[in-house]
Tab-separated table of C-alpha atoms in Angstrom:
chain	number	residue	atom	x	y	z
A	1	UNK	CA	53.072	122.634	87.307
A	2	UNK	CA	56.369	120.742	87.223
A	3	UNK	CA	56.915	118.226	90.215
A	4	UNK	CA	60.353	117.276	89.436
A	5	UNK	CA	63.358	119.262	88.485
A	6	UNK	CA	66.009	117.546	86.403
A	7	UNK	CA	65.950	114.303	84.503
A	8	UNK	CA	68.662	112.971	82.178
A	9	UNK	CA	68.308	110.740	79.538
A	10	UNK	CA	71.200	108.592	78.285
A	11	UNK	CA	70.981	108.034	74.535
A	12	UNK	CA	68.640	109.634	72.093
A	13	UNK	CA	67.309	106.161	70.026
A	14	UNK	CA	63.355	105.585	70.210
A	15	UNK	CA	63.442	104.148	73.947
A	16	UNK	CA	64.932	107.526	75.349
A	17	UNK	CA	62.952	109.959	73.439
A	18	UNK	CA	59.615	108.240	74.195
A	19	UNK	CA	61.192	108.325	77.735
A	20	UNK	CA	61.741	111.921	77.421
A	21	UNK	CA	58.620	112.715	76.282
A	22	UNK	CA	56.658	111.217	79.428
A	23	UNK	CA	58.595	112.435	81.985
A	24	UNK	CA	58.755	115.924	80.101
A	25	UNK	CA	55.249	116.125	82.295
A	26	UNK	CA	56.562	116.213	85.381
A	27	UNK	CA	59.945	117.689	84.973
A	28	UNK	CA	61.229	121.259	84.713
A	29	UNK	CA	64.128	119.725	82.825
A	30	UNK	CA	64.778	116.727	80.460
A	31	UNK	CA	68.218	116.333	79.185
A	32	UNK	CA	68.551	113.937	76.399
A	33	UNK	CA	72.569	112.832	76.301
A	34	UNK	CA	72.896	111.177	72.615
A	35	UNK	CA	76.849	109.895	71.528
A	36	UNK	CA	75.843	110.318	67.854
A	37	UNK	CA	75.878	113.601	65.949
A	38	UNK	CA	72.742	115.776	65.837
A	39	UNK	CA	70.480	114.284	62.661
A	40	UNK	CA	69.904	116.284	59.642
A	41	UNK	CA	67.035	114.403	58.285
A	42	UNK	CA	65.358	110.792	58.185
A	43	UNK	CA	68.694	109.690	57.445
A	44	UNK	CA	70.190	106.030	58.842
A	45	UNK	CA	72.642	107.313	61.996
A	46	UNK	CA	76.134	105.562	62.915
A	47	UNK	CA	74.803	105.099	66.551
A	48	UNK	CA	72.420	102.645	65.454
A	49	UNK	CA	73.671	100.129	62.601
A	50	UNK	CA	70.417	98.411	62.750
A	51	UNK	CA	68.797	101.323	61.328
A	52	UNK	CA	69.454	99.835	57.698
A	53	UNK	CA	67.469	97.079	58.452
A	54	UNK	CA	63.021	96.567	58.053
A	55	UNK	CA	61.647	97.459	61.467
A	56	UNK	CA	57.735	97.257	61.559
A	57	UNK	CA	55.799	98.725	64.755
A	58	UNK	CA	52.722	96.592	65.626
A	59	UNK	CA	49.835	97.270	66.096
A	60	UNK	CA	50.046	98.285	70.296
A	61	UNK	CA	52.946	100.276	69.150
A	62	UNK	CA	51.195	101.844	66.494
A	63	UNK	CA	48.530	102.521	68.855
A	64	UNK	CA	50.619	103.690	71.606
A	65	UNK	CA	53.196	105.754	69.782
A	66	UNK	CA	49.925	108.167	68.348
A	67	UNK	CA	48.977	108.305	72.132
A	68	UNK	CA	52.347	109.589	72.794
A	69	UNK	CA	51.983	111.916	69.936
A	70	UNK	CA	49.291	112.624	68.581
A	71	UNK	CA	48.862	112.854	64.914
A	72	UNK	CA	51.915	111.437	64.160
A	73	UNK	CA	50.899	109.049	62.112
A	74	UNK	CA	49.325	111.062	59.712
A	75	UNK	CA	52.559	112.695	59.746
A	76	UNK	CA	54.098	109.630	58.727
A	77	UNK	CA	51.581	109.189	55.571
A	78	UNK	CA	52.506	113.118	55.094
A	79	UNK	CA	55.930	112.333	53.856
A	80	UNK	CA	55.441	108.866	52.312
A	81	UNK	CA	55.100	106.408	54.834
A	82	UNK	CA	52.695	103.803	53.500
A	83	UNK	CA	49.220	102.681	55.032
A	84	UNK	CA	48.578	98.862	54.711
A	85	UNK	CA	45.387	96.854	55.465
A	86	UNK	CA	47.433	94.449	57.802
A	87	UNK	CA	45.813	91.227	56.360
A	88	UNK	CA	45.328	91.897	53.083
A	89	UNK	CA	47.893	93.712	51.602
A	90	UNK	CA	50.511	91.163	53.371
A	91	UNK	CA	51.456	88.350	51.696
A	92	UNK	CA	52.817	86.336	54.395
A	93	UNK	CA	54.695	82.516	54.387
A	94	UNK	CA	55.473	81.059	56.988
A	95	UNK	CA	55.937	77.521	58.407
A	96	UNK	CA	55.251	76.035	54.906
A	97	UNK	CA	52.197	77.544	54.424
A	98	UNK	CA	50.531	81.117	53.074
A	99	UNK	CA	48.456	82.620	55.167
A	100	UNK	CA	45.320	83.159	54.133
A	101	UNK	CA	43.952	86.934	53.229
A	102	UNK	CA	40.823	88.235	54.124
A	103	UNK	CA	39.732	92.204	55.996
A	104	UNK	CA	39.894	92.450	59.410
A	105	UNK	CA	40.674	95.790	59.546
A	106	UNK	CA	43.616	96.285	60.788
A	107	UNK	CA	46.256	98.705	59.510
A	108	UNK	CA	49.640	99.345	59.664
A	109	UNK	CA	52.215	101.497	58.549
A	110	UNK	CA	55.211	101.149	56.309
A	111	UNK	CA	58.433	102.680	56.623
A	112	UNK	CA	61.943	102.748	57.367
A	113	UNK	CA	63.368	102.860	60.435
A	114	UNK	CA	65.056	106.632	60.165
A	115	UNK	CA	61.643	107.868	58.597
A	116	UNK	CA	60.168	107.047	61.769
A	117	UNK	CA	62.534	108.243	63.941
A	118	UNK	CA	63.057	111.646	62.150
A	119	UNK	CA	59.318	112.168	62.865
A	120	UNK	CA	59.419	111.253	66.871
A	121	UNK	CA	62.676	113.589	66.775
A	122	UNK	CA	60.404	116.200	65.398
A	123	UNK	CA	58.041	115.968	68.182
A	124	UNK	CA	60.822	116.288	71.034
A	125	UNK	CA	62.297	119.270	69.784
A	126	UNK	CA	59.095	121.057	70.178
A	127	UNK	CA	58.881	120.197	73.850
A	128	UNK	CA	60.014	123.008	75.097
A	129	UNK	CA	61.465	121.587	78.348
A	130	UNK	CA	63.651	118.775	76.328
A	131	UNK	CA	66.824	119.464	75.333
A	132	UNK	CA	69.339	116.945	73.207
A	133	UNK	CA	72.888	117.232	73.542
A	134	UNK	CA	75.222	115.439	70.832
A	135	UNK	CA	77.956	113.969	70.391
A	136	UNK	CA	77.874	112.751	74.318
A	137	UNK	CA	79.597	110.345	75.977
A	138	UNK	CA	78.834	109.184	79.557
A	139	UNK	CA	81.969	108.149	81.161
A	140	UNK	CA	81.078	107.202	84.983
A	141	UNK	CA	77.887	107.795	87.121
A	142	UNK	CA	77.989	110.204	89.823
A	143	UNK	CA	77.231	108.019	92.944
A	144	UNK	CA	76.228	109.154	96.612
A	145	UNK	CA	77.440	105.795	98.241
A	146	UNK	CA	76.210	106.885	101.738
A	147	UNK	CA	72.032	107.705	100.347
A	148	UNK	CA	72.851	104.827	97.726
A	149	UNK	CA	71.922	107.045	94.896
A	150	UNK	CA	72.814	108.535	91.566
A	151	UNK	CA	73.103	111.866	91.566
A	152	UNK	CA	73.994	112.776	88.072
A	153	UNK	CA	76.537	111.613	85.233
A	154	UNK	CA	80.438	112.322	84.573
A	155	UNK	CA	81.004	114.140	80.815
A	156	UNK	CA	84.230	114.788	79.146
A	157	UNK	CA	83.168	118.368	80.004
A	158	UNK	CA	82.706	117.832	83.338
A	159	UNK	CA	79.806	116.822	86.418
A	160	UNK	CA	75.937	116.693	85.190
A	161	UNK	CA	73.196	116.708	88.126
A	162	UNK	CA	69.796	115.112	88.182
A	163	UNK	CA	67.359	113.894	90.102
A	164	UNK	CA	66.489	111.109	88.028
A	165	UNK	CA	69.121	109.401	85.304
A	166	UNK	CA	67.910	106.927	82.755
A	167	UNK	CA	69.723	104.707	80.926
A	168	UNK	CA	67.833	104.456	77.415
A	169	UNK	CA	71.495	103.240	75.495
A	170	UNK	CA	70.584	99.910	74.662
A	171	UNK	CA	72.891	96.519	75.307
A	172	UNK	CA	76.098	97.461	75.375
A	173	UNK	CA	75.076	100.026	78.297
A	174	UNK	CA	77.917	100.498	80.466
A	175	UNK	CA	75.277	100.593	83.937
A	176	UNK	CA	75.950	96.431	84.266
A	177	UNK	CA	79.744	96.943	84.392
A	178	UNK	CA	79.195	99.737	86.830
A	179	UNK	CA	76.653	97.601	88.941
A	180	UNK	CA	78.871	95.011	89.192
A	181	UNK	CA	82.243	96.983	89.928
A	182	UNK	CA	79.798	98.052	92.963
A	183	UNK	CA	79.315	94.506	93.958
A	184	UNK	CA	76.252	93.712	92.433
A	185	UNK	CA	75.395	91.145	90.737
A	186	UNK	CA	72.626	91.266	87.593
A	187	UNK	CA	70.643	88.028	87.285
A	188	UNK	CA	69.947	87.711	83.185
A	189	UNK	CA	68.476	85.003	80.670
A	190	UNK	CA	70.728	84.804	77.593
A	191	UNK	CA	69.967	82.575	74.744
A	192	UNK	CA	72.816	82.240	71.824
A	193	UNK	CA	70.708	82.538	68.282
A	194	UNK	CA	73.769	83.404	65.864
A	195	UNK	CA	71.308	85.670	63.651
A	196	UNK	CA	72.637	88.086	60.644
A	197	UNK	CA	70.600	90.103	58.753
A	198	UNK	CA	71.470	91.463	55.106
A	199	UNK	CA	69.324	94.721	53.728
A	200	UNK	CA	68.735	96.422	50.712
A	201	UNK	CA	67.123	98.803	49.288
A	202	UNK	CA	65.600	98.226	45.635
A	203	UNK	CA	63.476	100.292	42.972
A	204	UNK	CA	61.354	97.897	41.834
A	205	UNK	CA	60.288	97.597	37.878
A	206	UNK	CA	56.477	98.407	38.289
A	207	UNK	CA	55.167	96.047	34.891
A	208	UNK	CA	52.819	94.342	36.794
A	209	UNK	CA	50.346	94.958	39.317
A	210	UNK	CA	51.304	93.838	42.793
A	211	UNK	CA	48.442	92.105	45.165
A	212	UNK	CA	50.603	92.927	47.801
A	213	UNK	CA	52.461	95.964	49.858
A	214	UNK	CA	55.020	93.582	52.177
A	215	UNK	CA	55.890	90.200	51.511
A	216	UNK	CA	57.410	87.660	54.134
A	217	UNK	CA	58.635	84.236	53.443
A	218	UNK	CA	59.569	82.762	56.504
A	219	UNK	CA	61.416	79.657	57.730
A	220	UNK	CA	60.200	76.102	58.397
A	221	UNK	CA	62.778	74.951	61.115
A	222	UNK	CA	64.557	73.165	62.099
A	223	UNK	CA	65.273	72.283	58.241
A	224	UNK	CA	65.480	76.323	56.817
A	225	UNK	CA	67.330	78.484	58.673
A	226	UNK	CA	66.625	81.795	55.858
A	227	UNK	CA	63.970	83.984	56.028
A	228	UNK	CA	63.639	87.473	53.949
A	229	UNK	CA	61.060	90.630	54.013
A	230	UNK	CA	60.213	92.799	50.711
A	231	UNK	CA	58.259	96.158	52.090
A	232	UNK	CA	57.227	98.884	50.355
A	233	UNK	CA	58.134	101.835	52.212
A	234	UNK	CA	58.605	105.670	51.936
A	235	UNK	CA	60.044	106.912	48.352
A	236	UNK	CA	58.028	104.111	46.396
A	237	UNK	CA	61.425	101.966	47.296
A	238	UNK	CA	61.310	98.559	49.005
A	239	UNK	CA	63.118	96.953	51.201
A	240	UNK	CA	64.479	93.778	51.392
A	241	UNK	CA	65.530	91.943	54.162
A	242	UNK	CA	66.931	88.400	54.822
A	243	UNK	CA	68.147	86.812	58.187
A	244	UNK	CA	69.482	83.820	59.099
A	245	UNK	CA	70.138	82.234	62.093
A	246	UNK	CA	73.116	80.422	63.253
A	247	UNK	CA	75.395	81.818	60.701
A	248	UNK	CA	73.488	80.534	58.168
A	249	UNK	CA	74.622	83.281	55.791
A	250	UNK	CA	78.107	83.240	54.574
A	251	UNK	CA	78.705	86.747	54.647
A	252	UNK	CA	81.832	87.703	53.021
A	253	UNK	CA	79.431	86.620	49.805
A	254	UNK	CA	76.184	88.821	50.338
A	255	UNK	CA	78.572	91.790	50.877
A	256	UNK	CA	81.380	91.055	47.847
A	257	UNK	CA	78.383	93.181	45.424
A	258	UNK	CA	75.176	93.499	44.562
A	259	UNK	CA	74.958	90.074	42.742
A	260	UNK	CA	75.753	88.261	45.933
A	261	UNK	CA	72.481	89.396	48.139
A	262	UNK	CA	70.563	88.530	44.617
A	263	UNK	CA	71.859	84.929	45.354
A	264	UNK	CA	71.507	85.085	48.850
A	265	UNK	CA	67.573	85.650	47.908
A	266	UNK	CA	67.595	82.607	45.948
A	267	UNK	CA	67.984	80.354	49.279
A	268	UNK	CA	64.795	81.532	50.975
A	269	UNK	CA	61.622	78.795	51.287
A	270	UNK	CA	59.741	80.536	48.158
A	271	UNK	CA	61.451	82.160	45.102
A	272	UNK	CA	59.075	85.095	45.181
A	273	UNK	CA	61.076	88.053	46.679
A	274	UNK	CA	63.711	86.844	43.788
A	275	UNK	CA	61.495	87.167	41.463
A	276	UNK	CA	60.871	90.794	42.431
A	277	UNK	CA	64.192	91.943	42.676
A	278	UNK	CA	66.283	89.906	40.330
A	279	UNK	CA	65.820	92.738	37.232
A	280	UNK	CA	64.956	95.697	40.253
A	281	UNK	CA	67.536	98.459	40.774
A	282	UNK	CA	69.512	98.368	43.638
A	283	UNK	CA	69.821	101.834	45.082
A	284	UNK	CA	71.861	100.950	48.424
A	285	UNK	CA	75.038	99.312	49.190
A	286	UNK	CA	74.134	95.877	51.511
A	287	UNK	CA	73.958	96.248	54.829
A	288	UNK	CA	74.992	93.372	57.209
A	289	UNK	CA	73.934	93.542	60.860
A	290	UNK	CA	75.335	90.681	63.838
A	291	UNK	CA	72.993	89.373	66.720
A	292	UNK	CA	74.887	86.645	68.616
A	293	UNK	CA	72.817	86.306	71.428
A	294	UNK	CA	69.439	87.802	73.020
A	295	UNK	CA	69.320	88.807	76.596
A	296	UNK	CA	66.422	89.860	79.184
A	297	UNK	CA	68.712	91.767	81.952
A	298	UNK	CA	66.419	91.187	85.156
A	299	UNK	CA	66.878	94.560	86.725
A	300	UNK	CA	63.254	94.027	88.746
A	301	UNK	CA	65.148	91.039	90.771
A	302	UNK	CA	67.547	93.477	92.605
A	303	UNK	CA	67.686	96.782	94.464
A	304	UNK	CA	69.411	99.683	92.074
A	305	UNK	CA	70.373	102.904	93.503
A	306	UNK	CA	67.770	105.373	93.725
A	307	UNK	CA	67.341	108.008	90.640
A	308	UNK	CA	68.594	105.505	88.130
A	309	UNK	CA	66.088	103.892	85.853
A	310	UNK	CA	66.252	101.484	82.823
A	311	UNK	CA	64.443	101.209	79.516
A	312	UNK	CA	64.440	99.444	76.300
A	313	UNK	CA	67.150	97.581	74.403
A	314	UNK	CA	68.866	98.219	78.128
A	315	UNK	CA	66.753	95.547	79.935
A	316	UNK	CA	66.063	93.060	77.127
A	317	UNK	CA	67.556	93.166	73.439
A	318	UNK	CA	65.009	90.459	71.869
A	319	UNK	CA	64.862	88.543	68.680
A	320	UNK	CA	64.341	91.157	66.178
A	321	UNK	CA	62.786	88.378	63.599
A	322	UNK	CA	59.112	89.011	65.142
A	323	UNK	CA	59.497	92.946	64.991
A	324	UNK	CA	58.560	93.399	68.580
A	325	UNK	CA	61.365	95.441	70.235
A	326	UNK	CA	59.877	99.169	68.947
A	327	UNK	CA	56.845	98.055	70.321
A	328	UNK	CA	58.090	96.877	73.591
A	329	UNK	CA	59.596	100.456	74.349
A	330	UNK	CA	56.448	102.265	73.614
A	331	UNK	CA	54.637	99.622	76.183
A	332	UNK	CA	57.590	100.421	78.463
A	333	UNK	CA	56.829	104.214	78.112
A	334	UNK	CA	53.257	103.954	78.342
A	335	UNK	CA	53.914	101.833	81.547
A	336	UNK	CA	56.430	104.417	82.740
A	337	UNK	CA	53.596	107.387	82.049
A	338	UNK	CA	51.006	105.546	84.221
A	339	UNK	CA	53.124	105.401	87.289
A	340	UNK	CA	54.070	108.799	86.764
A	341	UNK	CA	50.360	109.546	87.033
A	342	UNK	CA	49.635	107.896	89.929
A	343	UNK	CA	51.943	110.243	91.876
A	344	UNK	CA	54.379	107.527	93.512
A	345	UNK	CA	57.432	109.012	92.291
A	346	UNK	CA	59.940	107.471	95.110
A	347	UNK	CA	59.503	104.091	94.368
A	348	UNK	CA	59.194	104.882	90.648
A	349	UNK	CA	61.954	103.364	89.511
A	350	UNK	CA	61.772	99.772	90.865
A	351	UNK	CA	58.132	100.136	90.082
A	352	UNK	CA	58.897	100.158	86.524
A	353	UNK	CA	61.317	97.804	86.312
A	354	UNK	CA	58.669	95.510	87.629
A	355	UNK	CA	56.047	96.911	85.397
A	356	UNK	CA	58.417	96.718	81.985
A	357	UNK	CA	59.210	92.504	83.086
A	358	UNK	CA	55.460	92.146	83.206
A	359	UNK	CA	55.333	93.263	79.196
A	360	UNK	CA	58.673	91.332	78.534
A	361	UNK	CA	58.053	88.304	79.906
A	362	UNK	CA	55.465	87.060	77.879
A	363	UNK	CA	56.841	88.065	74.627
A	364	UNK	CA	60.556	86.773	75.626
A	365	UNK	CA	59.349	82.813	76.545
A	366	UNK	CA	56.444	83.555	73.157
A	367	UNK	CA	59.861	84.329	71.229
A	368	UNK	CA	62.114	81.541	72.743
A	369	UNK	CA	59.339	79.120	71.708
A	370	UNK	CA	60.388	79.898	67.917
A	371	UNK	CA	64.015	80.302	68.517
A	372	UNK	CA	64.508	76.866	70.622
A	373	UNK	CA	63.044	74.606	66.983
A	374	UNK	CA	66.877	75.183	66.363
A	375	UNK	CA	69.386	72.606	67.962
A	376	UNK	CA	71.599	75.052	67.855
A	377	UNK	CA	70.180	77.691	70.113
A	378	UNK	CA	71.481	77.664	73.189
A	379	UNK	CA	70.580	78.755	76.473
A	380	UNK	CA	68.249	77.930	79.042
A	381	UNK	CA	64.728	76.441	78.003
A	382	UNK	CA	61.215	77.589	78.995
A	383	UNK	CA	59.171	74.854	81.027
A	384	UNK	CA	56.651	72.898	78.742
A	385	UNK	CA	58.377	73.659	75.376
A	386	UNK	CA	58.013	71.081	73.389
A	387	UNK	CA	53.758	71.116	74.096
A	388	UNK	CA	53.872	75.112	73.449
A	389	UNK	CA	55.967	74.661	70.300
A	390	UNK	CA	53.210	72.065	68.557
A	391	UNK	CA	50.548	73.748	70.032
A	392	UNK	CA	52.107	77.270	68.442
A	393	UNK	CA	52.944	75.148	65.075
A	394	UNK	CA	49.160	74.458	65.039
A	395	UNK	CA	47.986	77.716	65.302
A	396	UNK	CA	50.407	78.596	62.510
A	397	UNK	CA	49.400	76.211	60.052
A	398	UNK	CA	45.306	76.811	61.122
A	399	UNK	CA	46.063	80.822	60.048
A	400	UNK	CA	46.550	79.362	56.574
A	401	UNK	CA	42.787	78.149	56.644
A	402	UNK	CA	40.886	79.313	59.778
A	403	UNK	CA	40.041	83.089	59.968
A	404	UNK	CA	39.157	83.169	63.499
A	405	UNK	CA	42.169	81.467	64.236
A	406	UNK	CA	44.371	83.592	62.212
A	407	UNK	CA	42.402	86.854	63.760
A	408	UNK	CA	43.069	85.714	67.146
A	409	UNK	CA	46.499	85.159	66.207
A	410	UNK	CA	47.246	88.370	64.872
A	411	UNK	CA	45.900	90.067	67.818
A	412	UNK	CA	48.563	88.016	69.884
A	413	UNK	CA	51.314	88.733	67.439
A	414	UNK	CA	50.583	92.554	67.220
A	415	UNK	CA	50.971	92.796	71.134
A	416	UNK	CA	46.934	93.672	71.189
A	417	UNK	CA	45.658	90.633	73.291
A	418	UNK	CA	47.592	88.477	75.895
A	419	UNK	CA	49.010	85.004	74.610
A	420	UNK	CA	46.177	83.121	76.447
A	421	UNK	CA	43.920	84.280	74.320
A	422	UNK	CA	44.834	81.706	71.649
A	423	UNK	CA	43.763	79.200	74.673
A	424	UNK	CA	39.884	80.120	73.781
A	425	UNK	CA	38.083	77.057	73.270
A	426	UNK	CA	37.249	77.301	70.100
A	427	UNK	CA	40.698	77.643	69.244
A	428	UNK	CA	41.601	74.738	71.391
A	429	UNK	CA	39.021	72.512	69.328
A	430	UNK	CA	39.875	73.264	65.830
A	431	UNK	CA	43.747	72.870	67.364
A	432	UNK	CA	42.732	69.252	68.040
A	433	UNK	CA	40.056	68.808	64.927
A	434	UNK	CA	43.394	69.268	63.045
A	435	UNK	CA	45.854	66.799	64.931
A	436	UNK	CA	43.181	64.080	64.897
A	437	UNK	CA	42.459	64.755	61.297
A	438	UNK	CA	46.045	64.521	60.351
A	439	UNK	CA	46.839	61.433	62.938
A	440	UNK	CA	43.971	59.267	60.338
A	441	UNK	CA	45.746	60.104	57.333
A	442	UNK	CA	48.983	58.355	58.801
């Protein structure tokens, strides 16, 4: 029995259709509002540039998205998606040092970002109480000043009425502008990382045997600023990609032709993805793709309107280097299907928003740790920094050596265990076995 009658969704990426699909539970209607055309397979769409880019889900994604929908993931392997054993079949470098490789059973899947998304589209369309609409643009919200709530959305096509509107459209959302033209004011940490990322996809020549399905070679800052990703994914294609922060990649080269991303390859810590795709056939055009700046809007600090809820990219647009934003969304949703359960469907909203900084916050000040070993990055910095970033550079270089460290770690990275969990003390004593060991040999 539906409790609800009419929610809409604003934009149609990952972060509104997993909204859509919780709330199609409680309500008669879900209206998904997307600006892009309607897709006609697991194609890359113009609403979402990043699309041509590696995106990974983590582990609690991986977990939660098959929660969402189950048997998705053996959907996935259905049509070519590839199953990894997370710590063996990556090869992973990182801080100057490989990680070591060993089973701890963990898998993962491989794909590309419009496989993935084709499948979740799959799933919505055979809700039958969610409908998407393209090629939609929300111009204004419709706004009941004296209740201070939303009522619905303005279309080209005229008025839209909901109950509940959220706003899955990610960071260039136009709900700040029309929170502050309404006098409010939207508390938000932004830090300035100047990060580009270059793509390609590559048929690899298959003479050799690989002992690996992804490769990353990672940065050792502050000196290296380039980093680069070969992945197998769907097709028995890879794909490569390399970012660099703070303009560290002179772009009008990577995109001149295909020789220039070769090049560009050349610059990362280890020659290996090089290597691989110096003699490989390129089978895509380079993609280039601009992050300026990350930002955590802080939509829990102040009162909304009723009926208007936000989700995703919307509240925080993170550093895209550790893979986490996906995952994030699915949290979000999972968070967002809880409270639904629990029946307090008033408050919901500012619920949530509380709810969704509780899973951001320890992943945004985890991420600023990394981004802050540049002296270019700029914005404000966490308290304690400089102890969490050598205590995090321990942990790093122990996950070339230590298993249980490196377990423990990937745990933390794949959003599976809390960040204190690396505060064990175990870990704690082979993090100072190491620093006293090294401070003799100086």
């Amino acid at each position: 029995m539906f409790l609800m009658d009419k929610a809409i969704i604003i934009g149609g990426g990952i972060s509104g259709k997993l909204a859509a699909r919780v709330l199609s539970d409680v309500y008669k209607e879900v209206i998904i509002l997307e600006r892009d055309n309607e897709p006609e397979g697991p194609f890359s769409r113009k609403a979402t540039p990043q699309g041509e880019h590696l995106h990974a889900l983590l582990h609690a994604g991986e977990y939660g998205l098959e929660n969402l929908f189950p048997g998705i993931t053996g959907e996935f392997y259905k049509s070519g998606a590839v199953k990894i054993n997370s710590t063996i079949d990556l090869a992973w470098f990182h801080h100057g040092a490989w990680k070591i490789r060993y089973d701890g059973g963990y898998n993962t899947t491989l794909q590309t970002r419009p496989h993935l998304e084709w499948h979740i589209e799959q799933y919505i369309k055979s809700i039958p109480n969610v409908v998407s609409h393209y090629n939609q643009v929300v111009q204004d919200f419709l706004y009941n000043e004296e209740d201070n709530r939303i009522t619905g959305v303005l279309l080209k096509n005229g008025p839209l009425l909901a109950d509940l509107i959220v706003d899955a459209s990610g960071v260039s959302s136009f709900t700040s502008n029309w929170l502050h033209k309404q006098g409010t004011s939207i508390p938000e940490e932004k830090v300035d990382i100047n990060l580009s990322y270059s793509s390609k996809q590559f048929q690899l020549t298959e003479d050799q045997e690989k002992d690996w399905k992804i490769k990353m070679v990672y940065p050792n800052p502050p000196q290296e600023k380039i980093g680069g990703t070969i992945s197998k994914i769907e097709g028995n294609r890879y794909i490569v990609t390399i970012m660099g922060y703070h303009n560290a990649i002179n772009e009008k080269e990577v995109l001149k032709d295909d020789s220039g991303f070769i090049e560009l390859s050349k610059k990362l810590p280890k020659m290996d993805i090089y290597h691989e795709i110096k003699n490989a056939t390129p089978l895509t055009k380079t993609s280039l793709y601009r992050i300026p700046h990350i930002v955590w809007r802080r939509f829990d600090k102040i009162e909304l309107p009723d009926g208007l809820l936000l989700i995703g990219d919307t509240l925080c647009r993170i550093d895209p280097v550790f893979g986490q934003g996906m995952s994030i969304a699915i949290l979000e949703a999972l968070a967002l299907q809880k409270l639904i359960n629990k029946g307090a469907r008033q408050k919901m909203p500012a619920d949530f928003h509380k709810k969704a900084a509780k899973i951001i916050s320890p992943i945004w000040y985890m991420v600023l740790t990394e981004d802050f070993r540049y002296p270019d990055t700029r914005g404000k910095k966490p308290f304690g920094l400089s102890i969490q970033q050598w205590y995090a550079k321990n942990i790093f270089l122990l996950s070339a050596q230590n298993q249980e460290v490196y377990n423990a770690f990937v745990k933390v990275m794949n959003l599976v265990n809390p960040i204190n969990s690396l505060m064990r003390p175990g870990i704690i004593k082979s993090v100072l076995n190491r620093t006293f060991t090294n401070s003799r040999k100086l």
